[in-house]
Every structure is written in structure tokens, then in C-alpha cells.
Short mmCIF file of C-alpha atoms in Angstrom, two decimals:
data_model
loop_
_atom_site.label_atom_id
_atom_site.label_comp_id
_atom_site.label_asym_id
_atom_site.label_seq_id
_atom_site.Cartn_x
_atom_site.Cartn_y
_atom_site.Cartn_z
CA UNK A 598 80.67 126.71 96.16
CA UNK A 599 83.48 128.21 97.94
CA UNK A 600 86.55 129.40 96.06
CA UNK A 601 90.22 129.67 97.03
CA UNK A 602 93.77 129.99 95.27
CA UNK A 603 95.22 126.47 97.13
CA UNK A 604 93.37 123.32 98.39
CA UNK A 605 95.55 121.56 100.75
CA UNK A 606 94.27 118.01 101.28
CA UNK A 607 95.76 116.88 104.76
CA UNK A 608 96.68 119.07 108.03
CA UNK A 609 99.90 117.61 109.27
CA UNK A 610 103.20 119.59 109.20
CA UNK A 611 103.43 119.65 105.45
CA UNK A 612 100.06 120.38 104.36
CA UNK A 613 99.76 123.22 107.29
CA UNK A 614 103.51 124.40 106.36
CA UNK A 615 102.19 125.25 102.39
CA UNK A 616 98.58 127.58 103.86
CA UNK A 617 101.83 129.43 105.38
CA UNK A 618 103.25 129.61 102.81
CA UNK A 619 100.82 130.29 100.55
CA UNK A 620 99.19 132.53 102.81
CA UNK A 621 101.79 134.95 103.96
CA UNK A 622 102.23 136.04 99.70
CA UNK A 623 98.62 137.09 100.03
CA UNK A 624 96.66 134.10 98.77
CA UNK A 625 93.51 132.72 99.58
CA UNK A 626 94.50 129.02 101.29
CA UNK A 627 92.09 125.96 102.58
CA UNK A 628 92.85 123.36 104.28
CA UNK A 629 91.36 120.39 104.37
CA UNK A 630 91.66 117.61 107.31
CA UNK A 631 89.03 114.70 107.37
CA UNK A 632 89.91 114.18 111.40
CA UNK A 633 90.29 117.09 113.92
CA UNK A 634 93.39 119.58 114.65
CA UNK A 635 95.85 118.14 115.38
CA UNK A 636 97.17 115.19 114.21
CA UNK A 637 98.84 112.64 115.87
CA UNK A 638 100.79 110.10 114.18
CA UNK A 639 103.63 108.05 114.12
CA UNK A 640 106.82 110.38 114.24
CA UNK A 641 110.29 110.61 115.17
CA UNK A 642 109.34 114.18 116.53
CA UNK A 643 112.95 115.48 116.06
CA UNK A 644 113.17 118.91 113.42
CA UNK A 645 116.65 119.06 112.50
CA UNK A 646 118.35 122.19 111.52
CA UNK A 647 117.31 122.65 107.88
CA UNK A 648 113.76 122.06 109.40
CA UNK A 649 114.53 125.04 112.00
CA UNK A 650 115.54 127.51 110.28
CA UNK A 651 112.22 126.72 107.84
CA UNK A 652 110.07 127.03 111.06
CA UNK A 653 111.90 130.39 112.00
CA UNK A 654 111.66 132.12 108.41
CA UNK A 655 107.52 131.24 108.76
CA UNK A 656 107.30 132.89 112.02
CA UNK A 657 106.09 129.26 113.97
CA UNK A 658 109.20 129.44 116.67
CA UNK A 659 107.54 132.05 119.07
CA UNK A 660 104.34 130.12 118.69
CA UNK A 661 105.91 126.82 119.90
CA UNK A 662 105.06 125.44 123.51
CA UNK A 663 108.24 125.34 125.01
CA UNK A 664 106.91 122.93 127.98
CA UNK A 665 106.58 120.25 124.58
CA UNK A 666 110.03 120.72 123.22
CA UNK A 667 113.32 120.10 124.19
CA UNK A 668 117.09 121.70 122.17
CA UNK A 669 118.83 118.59 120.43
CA UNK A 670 122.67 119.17 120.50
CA UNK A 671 123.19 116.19 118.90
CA UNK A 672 123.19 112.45 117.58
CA UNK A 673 124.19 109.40 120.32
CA UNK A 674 124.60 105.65 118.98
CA UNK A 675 124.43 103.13 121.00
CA UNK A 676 125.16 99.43 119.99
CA UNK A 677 124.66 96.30 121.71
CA UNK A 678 127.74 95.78 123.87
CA UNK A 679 127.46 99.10 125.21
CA UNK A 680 129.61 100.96 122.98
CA UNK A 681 128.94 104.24 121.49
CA UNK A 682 129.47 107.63 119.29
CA UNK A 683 128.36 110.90 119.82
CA UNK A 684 128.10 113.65 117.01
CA UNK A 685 126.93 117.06 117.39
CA UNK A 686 124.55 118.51 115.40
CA UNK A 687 125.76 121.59 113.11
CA UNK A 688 124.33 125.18 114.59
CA UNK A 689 121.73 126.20 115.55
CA UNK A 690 121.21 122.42 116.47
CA UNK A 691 117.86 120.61 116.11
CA UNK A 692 114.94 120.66 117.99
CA UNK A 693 112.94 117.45 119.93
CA UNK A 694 109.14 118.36 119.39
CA UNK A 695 105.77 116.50 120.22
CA UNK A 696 103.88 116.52 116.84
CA UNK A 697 100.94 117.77 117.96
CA UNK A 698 102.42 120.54 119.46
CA UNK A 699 104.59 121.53 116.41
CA UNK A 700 100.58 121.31 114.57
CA UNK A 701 98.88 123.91 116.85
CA UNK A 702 101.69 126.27 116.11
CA UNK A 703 101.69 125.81 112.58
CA UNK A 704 98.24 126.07 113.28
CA UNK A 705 98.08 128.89 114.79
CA UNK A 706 100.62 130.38 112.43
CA UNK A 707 98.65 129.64 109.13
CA UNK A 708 95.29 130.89 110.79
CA UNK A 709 96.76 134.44 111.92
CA UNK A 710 98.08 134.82 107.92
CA UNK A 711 94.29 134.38 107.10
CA UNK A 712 94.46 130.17 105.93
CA UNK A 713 91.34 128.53 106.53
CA UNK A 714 91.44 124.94 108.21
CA UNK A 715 88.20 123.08 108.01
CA UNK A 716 88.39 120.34 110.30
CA UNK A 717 86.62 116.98 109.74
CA UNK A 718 86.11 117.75 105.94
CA UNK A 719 87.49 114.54 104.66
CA UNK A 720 87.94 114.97 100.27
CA UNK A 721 85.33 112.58 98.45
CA UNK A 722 86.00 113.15 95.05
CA UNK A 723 88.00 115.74 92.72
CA UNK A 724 88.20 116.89 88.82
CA UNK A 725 90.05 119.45 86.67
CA UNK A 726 88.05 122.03 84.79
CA UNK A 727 89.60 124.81 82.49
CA UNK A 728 89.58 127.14 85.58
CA UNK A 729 90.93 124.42 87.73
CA UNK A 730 89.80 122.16 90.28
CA UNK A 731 86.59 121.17 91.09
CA UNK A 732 86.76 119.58 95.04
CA UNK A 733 83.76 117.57 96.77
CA UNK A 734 84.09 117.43 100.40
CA UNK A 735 82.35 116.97 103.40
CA UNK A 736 81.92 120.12 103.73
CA UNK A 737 80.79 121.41 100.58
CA UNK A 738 82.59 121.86 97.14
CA UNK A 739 85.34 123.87 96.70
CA UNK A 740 86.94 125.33 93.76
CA UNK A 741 90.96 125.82 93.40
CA UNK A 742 92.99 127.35 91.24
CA UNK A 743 95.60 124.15 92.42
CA UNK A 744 95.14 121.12 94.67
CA UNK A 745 98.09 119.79 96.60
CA UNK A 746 98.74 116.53 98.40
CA UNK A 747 99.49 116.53 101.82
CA UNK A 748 97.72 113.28 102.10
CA UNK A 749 100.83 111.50 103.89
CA UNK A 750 102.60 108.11 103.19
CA UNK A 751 99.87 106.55 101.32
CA UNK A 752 98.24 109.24 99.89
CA UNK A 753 95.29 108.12 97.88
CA UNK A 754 95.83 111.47 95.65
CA UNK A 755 99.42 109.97 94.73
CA UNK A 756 98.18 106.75 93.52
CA UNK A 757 94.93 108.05 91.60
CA UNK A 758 96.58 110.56 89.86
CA UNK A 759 99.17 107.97 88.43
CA UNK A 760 102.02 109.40 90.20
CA UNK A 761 102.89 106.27 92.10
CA UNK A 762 105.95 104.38 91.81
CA UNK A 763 107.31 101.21 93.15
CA UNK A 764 109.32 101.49 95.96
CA UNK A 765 111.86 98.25 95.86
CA UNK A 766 113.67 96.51 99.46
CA UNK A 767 112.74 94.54 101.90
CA UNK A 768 109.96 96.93 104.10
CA UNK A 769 110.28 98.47 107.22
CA UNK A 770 108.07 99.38 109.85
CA UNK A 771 107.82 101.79 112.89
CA UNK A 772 105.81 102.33 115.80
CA UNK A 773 106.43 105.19 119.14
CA UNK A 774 105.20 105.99 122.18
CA UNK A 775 105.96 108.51 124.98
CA UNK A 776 107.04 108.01 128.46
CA UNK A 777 106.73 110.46 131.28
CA UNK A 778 110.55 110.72 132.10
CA UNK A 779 112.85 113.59 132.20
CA UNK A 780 115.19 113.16 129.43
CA UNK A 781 118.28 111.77 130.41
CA UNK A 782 120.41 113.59 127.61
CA UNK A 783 120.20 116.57 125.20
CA UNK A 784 120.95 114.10 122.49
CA UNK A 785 118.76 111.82 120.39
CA UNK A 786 119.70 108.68 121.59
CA UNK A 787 119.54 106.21 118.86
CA UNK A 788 119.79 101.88 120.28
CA UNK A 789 121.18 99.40 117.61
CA UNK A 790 120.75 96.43 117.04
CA UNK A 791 120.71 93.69 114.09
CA UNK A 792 117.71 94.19 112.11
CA UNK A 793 116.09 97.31 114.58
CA UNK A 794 116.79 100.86 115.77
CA UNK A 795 115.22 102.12 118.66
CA UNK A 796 114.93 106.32 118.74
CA UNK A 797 114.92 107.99 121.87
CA UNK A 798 113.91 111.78 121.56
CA UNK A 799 113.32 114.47 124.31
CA UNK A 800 110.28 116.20 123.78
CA UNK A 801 109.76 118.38 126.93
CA UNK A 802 110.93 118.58 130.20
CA UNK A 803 109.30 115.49 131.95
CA UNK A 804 108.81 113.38 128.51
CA UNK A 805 110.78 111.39 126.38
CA UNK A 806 109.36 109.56 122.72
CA UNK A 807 110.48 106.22 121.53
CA UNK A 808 109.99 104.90 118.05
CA UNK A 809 111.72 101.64 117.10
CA UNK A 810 112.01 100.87 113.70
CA UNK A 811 112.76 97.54 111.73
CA UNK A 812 112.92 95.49 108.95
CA UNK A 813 110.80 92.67 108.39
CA UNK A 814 108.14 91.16 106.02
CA UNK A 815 104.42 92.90 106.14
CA UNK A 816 102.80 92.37 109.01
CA UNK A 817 106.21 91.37 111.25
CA UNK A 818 105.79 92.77 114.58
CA UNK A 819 101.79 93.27 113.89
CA UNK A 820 102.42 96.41 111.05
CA UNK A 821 100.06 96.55 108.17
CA UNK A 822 99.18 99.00 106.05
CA UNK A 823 96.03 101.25 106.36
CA UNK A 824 93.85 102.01 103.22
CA UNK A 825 92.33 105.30 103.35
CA UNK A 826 90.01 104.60 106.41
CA UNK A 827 86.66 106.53 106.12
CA UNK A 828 86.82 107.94 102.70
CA UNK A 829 84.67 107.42 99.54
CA UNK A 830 86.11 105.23 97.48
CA UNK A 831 87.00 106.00 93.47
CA UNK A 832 84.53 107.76 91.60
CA UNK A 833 85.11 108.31 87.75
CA UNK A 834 83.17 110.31 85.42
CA UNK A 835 81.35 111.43 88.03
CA UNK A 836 78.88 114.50 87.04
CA UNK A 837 80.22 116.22 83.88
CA UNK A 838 83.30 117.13 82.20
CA UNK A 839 86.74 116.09 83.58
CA UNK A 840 87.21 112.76 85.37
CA UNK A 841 85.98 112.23 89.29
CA UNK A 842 88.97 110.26 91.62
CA UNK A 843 87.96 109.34 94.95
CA UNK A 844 90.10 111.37 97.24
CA UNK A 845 89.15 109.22 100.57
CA UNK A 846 89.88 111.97 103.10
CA UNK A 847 92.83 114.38 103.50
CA UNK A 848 96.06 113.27 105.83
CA UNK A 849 95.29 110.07 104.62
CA UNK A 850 96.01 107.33 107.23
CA UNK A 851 99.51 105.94 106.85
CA UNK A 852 99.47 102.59 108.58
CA UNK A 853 97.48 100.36 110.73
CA UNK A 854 98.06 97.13 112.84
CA UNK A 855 96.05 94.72 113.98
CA UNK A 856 92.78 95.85 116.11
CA UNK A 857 93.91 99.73 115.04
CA UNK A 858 91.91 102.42 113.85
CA UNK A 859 92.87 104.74 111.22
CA UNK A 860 95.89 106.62 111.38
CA UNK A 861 98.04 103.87 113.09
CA UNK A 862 96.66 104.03 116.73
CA UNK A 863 97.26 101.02 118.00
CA UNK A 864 95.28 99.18 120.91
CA UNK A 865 96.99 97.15 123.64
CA UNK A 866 100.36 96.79 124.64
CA UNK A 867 102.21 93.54 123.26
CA UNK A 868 103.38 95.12 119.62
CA UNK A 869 105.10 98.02 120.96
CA UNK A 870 106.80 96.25 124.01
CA UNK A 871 107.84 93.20 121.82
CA UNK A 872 109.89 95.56 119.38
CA UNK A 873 110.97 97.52 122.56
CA UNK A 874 112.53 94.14 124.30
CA UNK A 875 114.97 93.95 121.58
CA UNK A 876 116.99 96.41 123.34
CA UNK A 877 117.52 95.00 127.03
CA UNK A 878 119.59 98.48 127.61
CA UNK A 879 116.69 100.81 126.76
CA UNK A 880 114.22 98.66 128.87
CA UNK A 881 115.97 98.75 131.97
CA UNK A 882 116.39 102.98 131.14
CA UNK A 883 112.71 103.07 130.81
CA UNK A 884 112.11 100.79 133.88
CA UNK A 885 108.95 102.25 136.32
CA UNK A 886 108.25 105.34 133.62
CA UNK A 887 104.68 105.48 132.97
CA UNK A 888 103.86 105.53 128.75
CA UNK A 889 101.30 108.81 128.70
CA UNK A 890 100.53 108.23 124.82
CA UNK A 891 99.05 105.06 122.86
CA UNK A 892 101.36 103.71 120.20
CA UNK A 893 101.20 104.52 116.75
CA UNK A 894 102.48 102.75 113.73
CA UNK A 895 103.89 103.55 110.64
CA UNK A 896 105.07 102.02 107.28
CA UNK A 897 105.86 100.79 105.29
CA UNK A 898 108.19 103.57 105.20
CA UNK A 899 109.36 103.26 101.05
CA UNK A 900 107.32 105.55 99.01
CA UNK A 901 107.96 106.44 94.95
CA UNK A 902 106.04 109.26 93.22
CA UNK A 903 107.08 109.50 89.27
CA UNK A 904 107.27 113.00 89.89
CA UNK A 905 106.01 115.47 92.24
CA UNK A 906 103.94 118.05 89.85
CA UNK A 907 101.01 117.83 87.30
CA UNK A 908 98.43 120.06 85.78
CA UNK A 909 97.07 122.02 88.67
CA UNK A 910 98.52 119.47 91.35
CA UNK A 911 101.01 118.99 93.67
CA UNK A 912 102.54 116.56 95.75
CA UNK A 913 104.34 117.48 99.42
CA UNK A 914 105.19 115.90 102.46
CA UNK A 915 105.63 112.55 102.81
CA UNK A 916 103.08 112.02 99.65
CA UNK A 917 106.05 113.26 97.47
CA UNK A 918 107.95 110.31 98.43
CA UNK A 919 110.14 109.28 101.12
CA UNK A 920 112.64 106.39 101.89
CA UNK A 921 112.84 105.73 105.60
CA UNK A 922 112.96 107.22 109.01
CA UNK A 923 116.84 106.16 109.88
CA UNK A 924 117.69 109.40 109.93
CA UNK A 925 115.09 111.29 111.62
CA UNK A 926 114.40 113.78 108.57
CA UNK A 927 110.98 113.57 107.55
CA UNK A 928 109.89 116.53 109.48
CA UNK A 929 112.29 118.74 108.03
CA UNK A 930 112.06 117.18 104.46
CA UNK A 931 107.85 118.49 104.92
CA UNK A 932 108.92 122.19 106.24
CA UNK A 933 111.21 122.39 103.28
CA UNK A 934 109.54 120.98 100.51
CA UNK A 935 106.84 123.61 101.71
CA UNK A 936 108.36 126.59 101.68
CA UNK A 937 109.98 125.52 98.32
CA UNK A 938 106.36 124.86 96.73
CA UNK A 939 105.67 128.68 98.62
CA UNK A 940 108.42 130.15 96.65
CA UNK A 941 106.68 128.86 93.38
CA UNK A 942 103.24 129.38 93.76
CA UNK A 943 102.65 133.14 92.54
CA UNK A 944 104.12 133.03 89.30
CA UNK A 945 102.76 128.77 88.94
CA UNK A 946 98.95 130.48 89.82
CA UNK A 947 99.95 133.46 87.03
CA UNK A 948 100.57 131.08 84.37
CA UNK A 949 97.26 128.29 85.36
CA UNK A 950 99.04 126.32 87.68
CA UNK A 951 100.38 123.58 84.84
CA UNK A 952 102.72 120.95 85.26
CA UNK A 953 105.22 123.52 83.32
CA UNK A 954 104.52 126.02 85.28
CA UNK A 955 104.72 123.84 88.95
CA UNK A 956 108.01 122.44 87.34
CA UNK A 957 110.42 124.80 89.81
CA UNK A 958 109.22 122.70 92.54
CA UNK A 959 109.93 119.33 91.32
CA UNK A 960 113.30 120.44 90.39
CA UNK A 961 113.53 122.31 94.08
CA UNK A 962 112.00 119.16 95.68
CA UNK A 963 114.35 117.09 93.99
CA UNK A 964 117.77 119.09 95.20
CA UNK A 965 116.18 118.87 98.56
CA UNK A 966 115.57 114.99 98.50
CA UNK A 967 118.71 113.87 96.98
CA UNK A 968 120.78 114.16 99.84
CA UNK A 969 118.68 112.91 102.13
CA UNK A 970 117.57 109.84 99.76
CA UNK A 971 121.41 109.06 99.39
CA UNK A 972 122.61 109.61 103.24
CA UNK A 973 119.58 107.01 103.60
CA UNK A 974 119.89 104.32 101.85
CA UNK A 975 123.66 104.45 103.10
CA UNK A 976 122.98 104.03 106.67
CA UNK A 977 120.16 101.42 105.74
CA UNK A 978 123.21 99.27 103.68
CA UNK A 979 125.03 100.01 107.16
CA UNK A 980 122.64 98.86 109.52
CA UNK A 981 121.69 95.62 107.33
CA UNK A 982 124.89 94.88 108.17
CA UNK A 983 125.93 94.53 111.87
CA UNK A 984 129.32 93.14 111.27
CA UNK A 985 130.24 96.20 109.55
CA UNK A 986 128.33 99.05 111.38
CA UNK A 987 129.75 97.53 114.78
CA UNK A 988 133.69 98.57 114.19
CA UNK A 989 132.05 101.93 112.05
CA UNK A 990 130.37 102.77 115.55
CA UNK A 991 133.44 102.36 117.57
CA UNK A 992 135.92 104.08 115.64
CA UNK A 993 133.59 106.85 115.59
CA UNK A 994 133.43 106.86 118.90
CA UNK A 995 137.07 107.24 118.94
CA UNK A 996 136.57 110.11 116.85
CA UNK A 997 133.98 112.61 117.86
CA UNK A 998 135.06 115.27 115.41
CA UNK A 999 134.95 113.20 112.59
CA UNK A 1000 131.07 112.62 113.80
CA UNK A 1001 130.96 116.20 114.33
CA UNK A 1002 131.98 116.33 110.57
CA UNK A 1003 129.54 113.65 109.27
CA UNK A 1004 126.35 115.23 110.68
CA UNK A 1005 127.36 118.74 109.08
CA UNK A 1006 127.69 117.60 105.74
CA UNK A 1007 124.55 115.64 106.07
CA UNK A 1008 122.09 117.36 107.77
CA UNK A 1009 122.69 121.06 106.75
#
């Protein structure tokens, strides 16, 4: 059995972000991802500059492929009639990323501290033990002094550790794809219209993502969610003291549609293009530009945990809840609510890693989240209603400094 200080189920931004963490204050880190490095999923692909300056004070900016990211300056809404608002992001601005290139240089990053990422090592079943916790895996077992989440959207650890909570509202959905296209603007470009929002990132030189998101019933525009594809199912009272949960696989798979496979992917073209004809504007931008990635779904988006921390666990990432992707925050909200749980973790593993102990980081996390949770659900109220968000648009348009003012009280 192999032993280490933190087992990090799940190797996508948040779960790599914590072996950083963990492992630049001298402790012995494992990751565990049940697919291969690195994961692709559904993402806005936009770090904003809370989520910068996390990447810069864990060293991952000079490891970042600058032919796969683009500078954001700022925030560009454009509604239906053509009207729009610019805002510019406060310094040092935000940053337009492909996903899998922010993974290999967190990556890269956590390796060089001395993390260990075991790749295709999907989490079967776990259970507490006076020393801690007792981890079956695909690749062996593994014993950690604490266990954290970074099992995504639906993580499976969430739910079977009793930390889920109902998320309430009518669900929304996403699903992106990228286009090879030089981006047009240095701005995120973000289409309205009544019931949808279409994203438009720059994420290199020659590429632009889009991600349209939108509120519907389950299943509207082919979104559904995925179950923990390929792992083990629950497992209780499995082998000895302490109590077995099934674990199904780290970075657990956060949504699939119709004829997917795990982790969102989704075959064919006719979901993706039928959200994407909602905004006649954006269709004839992207006219002749050849897509260079398959789509990906995700949702739906609403997520509750009942708190973030128990005995010798953790929650991060999107597993510690999340609300939606309106604003383009949930790869900053991971980077953060890392190096928070980093800043933690000595004296938490000093004093056995309980919930008392962990309790910092909830109350970290929830600083963190309640700005972003409130900002939210505000422009959610605001786009659920069109008659209202129209004239909001225009006189912000008349007012760029007021914008200016809005994103730097709500992103920084």
C-alpha cells in the first residue's frame, strides 16, 4: 500500500491546483485521474483576474503555452438588435485559455514540486480508519492522511459522503466548441438573447471557443446528466472497520447528451449548432471557420454541498458547489478555493485532518463564494428577464465607465 499526506480524487484545474499546493509546503501529494492527462471538458476557458494572480503566486504562468492563450481586456455584450456594452476588466486583466493547456501546466507545475499524478486510476471504493483514509483504486490502495474531492459537478464523493444539497431553479445547460479563427477582439464577447447566452472566448492566436448556455427543462437541447461513467458502484461495509463508498472514478464526468460518452463529449453536430442558431449574429461571424474540437456538454450547472469539510475530507472545485457559468468564474473559483485549502493543510494534517481542524477552509471557501454566488444569481434574475436586461445593456453602453466600475467590484 502506498502512503501519502493528500489524495486528490480528479485531475482538472482544481484537483491539480491543491498537489501544488500541497506540494510546494513539502507534502507528499497523489493524484488521482480515472482518464488520461489532460482533461477536456466543457469550459468557458476564460481565468479572470483573481484566477491570475492564483496561477502566478503557484509558479504555472511561465509554464503556460502562449500559442493556447490569448490577454482578455475585457467583457463585450451584445444583444439582439445589435446593441452593446463594453467593460474592462480590472488589472492585470484576465486571461482566454484552452483547458487542456492550462492542465499540462498545472501539470507540469505540480510534477516539478514532487506531486504524483497517476493517470487512469479511477477511485473504487474509500473508508476512514483512525490514521485516516483507506483508498482502493485501480491502481492499488492508497493510504491518506486526507482525501479531497476534485471529482467535478457531480462528484460521486459529494453525494456519498452526505454533503449534497438541493440546488433549487429552473436548470441550465451548456455545451462549447472551438473554431479555427483568429479572434476578432481582445474581449470576451458574450451574445444575448431571451432564454440563452452565447460566450465567445479567444484562446490563441488562430482559435476562438464558444459555449452557449441556456435554460430549459432536462434534456432541452439534448443535455442530460452523466452518472459516474466507468466507476464501481457503492460498496458499504466493505472489508473491515469503517464504512466502504463507491468512489466511481476521480474527475467524475459532469454531463452527458444523447449518444455521448463520459465526460460530456458529444457525437454529431445538430445539438451544438441548434443552440448556436439562436444567435443569427454569431453565425454569420463564424461563417466558413472550421470547428477543430468536438462539443462538450455541461450541466446542470446548480450544485449545493451542506458544507465543504468533514473528518479527513474535503471538497474543491466545482464539487464544493457552484451556481452557473454566466459569469465565466468557475476557473478562478477552482484556483482559489485551492490555494485557500493550501494555506490550511499543515496545521489541518498536525491536528488529524478533522472537520474542526479543515474548518478554515470552509469559512475561506465561503468568503470566496459569496460574491460570486450573489453577482450570479443577479445576472441570472437579469437575463430571465429580457425586457429589463435590454434598456440595462444600452445604458451601459452609454456608460463605459460605469461598466468599467461594475466588473471591478465584481471580479476582483
Amino acid at each position: 500500500m502506498s502512503r501519502c499526506d493528500v489524495a486528490i480524487v480528479g485531475g482538472g484545474p482544481a484537483g491539480l491546483a491543491v498537489a501544488i499546493a500541497a506540494a510546494s509546503r513539502g507534502l507528499r501529494a497523489v493524484v488521482l485521474e480515472r482518464g488520461t492527462l489532460p482533461v477536456d471538458k466543457a469550459c468557458g476557458e476564460g481565468v479572470l483576474p483573481p484566477g491570475l494572480g492564483a496561477l502566478e503566486r503557484a509558479g504555472v504562468l511561465p509554464l503556460l503555452d502562449r500559442r493556447a492563450c490569448t490577454p482578455i481586456e475585457g467583457i463585450r455584450y451584445v444583444q439582439e438588435d445589435g446593441s452593446r456594452a463594453e467593460g474592462k476588466l480590472p488589472a492585470p486583466g484576465g486571461l482566454g485559455i484552452r483547458r487542456t493547456a492550462l492542465a499540462e501546466a498545472l501539470a507540469q507545475r505540480a510534477r516539478d514540486l514532487g506531486a504524483e499524478l497517476r493517470e487512469e486510476c479511477a477511485l473504487l471504493t474509500h473508508r476512514r480508519t483512525s490514521q485516516g483514509v483507506e483508498l482502493d483504486t485501480k491502481g492499488g490502495p492508497v493510504e491518506a492522511r486526507l482525501l479531497v474531492a476534485a471529482d467535478g459537478l457531480a462528484s460521486r464523493l459529494r453525494r456519498l459522503e452526505g454533503l449534497e444539497g438541493e440546488a433549487s431553479g429552473a436548470p441550465r445547460f451548456g455545451i462549447r466548441r472551438h473554431y479555427a479563427l483568429a479572434p476578432w477582439s481582445s474581449f470576451v464577447e458574450v451574445h444575448l438573447t431571451d432564454g440563452a447566452e452565447a460566450y465567445v472566448t479567444p484562446v490563441g492566436t488562430e482559435q476562438v471557443g464558444v459555449a452557449v448556455l441556456w435554460r430549459g427543462a432536462r434534456g432541452a437541447g439534448g443535455a442530460g446528466e452523466a452518472r459516474g461513467a466507468g466507476g464501481a458502484g457503492e460498496a458499504r461495509g466493505a472489508g473491515g472497520a469503517g464504512e466502504a463508498r463507491g468512489a466511481g472514478g476521480a474527475g467524475g464526468a459532469e454531463v452527458q447528451k444523447p449518444g455521448s460518452g463520459a465526460g460530456g463529449e458529444v457525437e454529431g453536430g445538430t445539438a451544438f449548432e441548434g443552440q448556436l442558431a439562436r444567435f443569427p449574429q454569431l453565425v454569420e461571424r463564424l461563417a466558413g471557420a472550421m470547428p477543430v474540437s468536438r462539443q462538450r456538454g455541461a450541466g446542470p450547472f446548480a450544485r449545493v454541498a451542506r458544507a465543504r469539510v468533514a473528518d479527513r475530507l474535503v471538497l474543491v472545485g466545482d464539487a464544493a458547489g457552484y451556481v452557473d457559468a454566466v459569469t465565466g468564474e468557475g476557473l478562478s473559483l477552482a484556483l482559489r478555493s485551492a490555494e485557500a485549502l493550501g494555506e490550511v493543510l499543515p496545521d489541518a494534517l498536525a491536528r488529524g485532518a478533522t472537520r474542526a481542524s479543515l474548518w478554515p477552509y470552509e469559512e475561506a471557501f465561503q468568503r470566496i463564494f459569496r460574491k460570486y454566488a450573489l453577482v450570479t444569481h443577479g445576472l441570472l434574475q437579469l437575463a430571465a428577464r429580457p425586457w429589463l436586461r435590454r434598456p440595462v445593456v444600452r445604458w451601459l453602453g452609454r456608460n463605459p465607465r460605469a461598466f468599467d466600475l461594475v466588473l471591478k467590484h465584481t471580479v476582483s
